[in-house]
mmCIF file of C-alpha atoms in Angstrom:
data_model
loop_
_atom_site.group_PDB
_atom_site.id
_atom_site.type_symbol
_atom_site.label_atom_id
_atom_site.label_comp_id
_atom_site.label_asym_id
_atom_site.label_seq_id
_atom_site.Cartn_x
_atom_site.Cartn_y
_atom_site.Cartn_z
ATOM 1 C CA ARG V 989 7.661 -11.887 10.278
ATOM 2 C CA ILE V 990 9.501 -15.079 9.435
ATOM 3 C CA LYS V 991 10.975 -15.096 12.949
ATOM 4 C CA ALA V 992 7.428 -14.909 14.373
ATOM 5 C CA ILE V 993 6.302 -17.874 12.276
ATOM 6 C CA GLU V 994 9.293 -19.968 13.327
ATOM 7 C CA SER V 995 8.949 -19.145 17.033
ATOM 8 C CA PRO V 996 7.893 -22.003 19.338
ATOM 9 C CA ASN V 997 4.853 -20.028 20.531
ATOM 10 C CA LYS V 998 2.278 -20.658 17.792
ATOM 11 C CA ASP V 999 -0.892 -18.579 17.815
ATOM 12 C CA ASP V 1000 -3.826 -18.064 15.469
ATOM 13 C CA ASP V 1001 -1.887 -15.431 13.574
ATOM 14 C CA THR V 1002 0.519 -17.925 11.985
ATOM 15 C CA GLN V 1003 -1.705 -18.264 8.903
ATOM 16 C CA TRP V 1004 -1.804 -14.503 8.388
ATOM 17 C CA LEU V 1005 1.890 -14.030 9.111
ATOM 18 C CA THR V 1006 2.605 -16.679 6.498
ATOM 19 C CA TYR V 1007 0.318 -14.908 4.026
ATOM 20 C CA TRP V 1008 2.004 -11.543 4.607
ATOM 21 C CA VAL V 1009 5.478 -13.017 4.146
ATOM 22 C CA VAL V 1010 4.413 -14.569 0.831
ATOM 23 C CA TYR V 1011 2.611 -11.368 -0.184
ATOM 24 C CA GLY V 1012 5.672 -9.258 0.635
ATOM 25 C CA ILE V 1013 7.958 -11.426 -1.469
ATOM 26 C CA PHE V 1014 5.369 -11.443 -4.265
ATOM 27 C CA SER V 1015 5.151 -7.628 -4.115
ATOM 28 C CA ILE V 1016 8.921 -7.254 -4.389
ATOM 29 C CA ALA V 1017 9.038 -9.612 -7.375
ATOM 30 C CA GLU V 1018 6.074 -7.857 -8.964
ATOM 31 C CA PHE V 1019 7.706 -4.439 -8.516
ATOM 32 C CA PHE V 1020 10.513 -5.449 -10.846
ATOM 33 C CA SER V 1021 8.432 -7.428 -13.332
ATOM 34 C CA ASP V 1022 5.118 -5.524 -13.415
ATOM 35 C CA ILE V 1023 6.004 -3.467 -16.463
ATOM 36 C CA PHE V 1024 6.410 -6.679 -18.477
ATOM 37 C CA LEU V 1025 3.660 -8.746 -16.871
ATOM 38 C CA SER V 1026 0.993 -6.061 -17.262
ATOM 39 C CA TRP V 1027 1.134 -6.586 -21.032
ATOM 40 C CA PHE V 1028 -0.071 -10.183 -20.718
ATOM 41 C CA PRO V 1029 -3.796 -10.688 -21.183
ATOM 42 C CA PHE V 1030 -5.669 -11.514 -17.984
ATOM 43 C CA TYR V 1031 -2.595 -10.715 -15.845
ATOM 44 C CA TYR V 1032 -4.632 -8.847 -13.257
ATOM 45 C CA MET V 1033 -7.238 -11.615 -13.091
ATOM 46 C CA LEU V 1034 -4.471 -14.200 -12.595
ATOM 47 C CA LYS V 1035 -2.866 -11.997 -9.943
ATOM 48 C CA CYS V 1036 -6.185 -11.711 -8.124
ATOM 49 C CA GLY V 1037 -6.680 -15.486 -8.346
ATOM 50 C CA PHE V 1038 -3.170 -16.077 -7.021
ATOM 51 C CA LEU V 1039 -3.744 -13.784 -4.041
ATOM 52 C CA LEU V 1040 -7.106 -15.419 -3.302
ATOM 53 C CA TRP V 1041 -5.424 -18.836 -3.416
ATOM 54 C CA CYS V 1042 -2.783 -17.557 -0.986
ATOM 55 C CA MET V 1043 -5.366 -16.380 1.546
ATOM 56 C CA ALA V 1044 -7.871 -19.201 1.171
ATOM 57 C CA PRO V 1045 -8.993 -20.467 4.587
ATOM 58 C CA SER V 1046 -8.032 -24.060 3.915
ATOM 59 C CA PRO V 1047 -5.211 -26.161 5.375
ATOM 60 C CA SER V 1048 -3.485 -26.354 1.983
ATOM 61 C CA ASN V 1049 -3.743 -22.744 0.897
ATOM 62 C CA GLY V 1050 -1.193 -21.152 -1.390
ATOM 63 C CA ALA V 1051 0.670 -19.176 1.253
ATOM 64 C CA GLU V 1052 1.323 -22.289 3.352
ATOM 65 C CA PHE V 1053 2.375 -24.246 0.278
ATOM 66 C CA LEU V 1054 4.777 -21.573 -1.025
ATOM 67 C CA TYR V 1055 6.159 -20.837 2.422
ATOM 68 C CA HIS V 1056 6.951 -24.447 3.306
ATOM 69 C CA ARG V 1057 8.218 -25.437 -0.158
ATOM 70 C CA ILE V 1058 10.237 -22.367 -1.168
ATOM 71 C CA ILE V 1059 10.576 -19.559 1.380
ATOM 72 C CA ARG V 1060 11.257 -21.525 4.581
ATOM 73 C CA PRO V 1061 14.073 -23.691 3.128
ATOM 74 C CA PHE V 1062 15.717 -20.596 1.634
ATOM 75 C CA PHE V 1063 15.387 -18.678 4.905
ATOM 76 C CA LEU V 1064 16.763 -21.512 7.034
ATOM 77 C CA LYS V 1065 19.716 -21.933 4.674
ATOM 78 C CA HIS V 1066 20.587 -18.214 4.739
ATOM 79 C CA GLU V 1067 19.333 -17.215 8.211
ATOM 80 C CA ALA V 1068 22.734 -16.221 9.613
ATOM 81 C CA GLN V 1069 23.552 -14.061 6.602
ATOM 82 C CA LEU V 1070 20.143 -12.355 6.705
ATOM 83 C CA ASP V 1071 20.510 -11.679 10.434
ATOM 84 C CA SER V 1072 23.926 -10.066 9.909
ATOM 85 C CA VAL V 1073 22.548 -7.853 7.110
ATOM 86 C CA VAL V 1074 19.659 -6.738 9.332
ATOM 87 C CA LYS V 1075 22.056 -6.078 12.232
ATOM 88 C CA ASP V 1076 24.320 -4.002 9.964
ATOM 89 C CA LEU V 1077 21.335 -1.984 8.741
ATOM 90 C CA LYS V 1078 20.201 -1.357 12.319
ATOM 91 C CA ASP V 1079 23.695 -0.246 13.304
ATOM 92 C CA LYS V 1080 23.867 2.187 10.380
ATOM 93 C CA ALA V 1081 20.410 3.582 11.159
#
């Protein structure tokens, strides 16, 4: 999905691809921390608010903000390593 966002051919789906990349990373992080976070009061309301902020139909929604500030710089820095890991996984499959 990140490759689709960074491609030169930009379509209407860029906003939703960005959202799904952020949501996927959020889901992975939540998988490991959910047992602890679920004990906090209003966790599920905050989670719902966070996801609504990420999909808000505004130019400065949360998914765009998080993608351009955190995810994109990390991906661009480690793109070659991530590509080699994916290639190795494809070869093993």
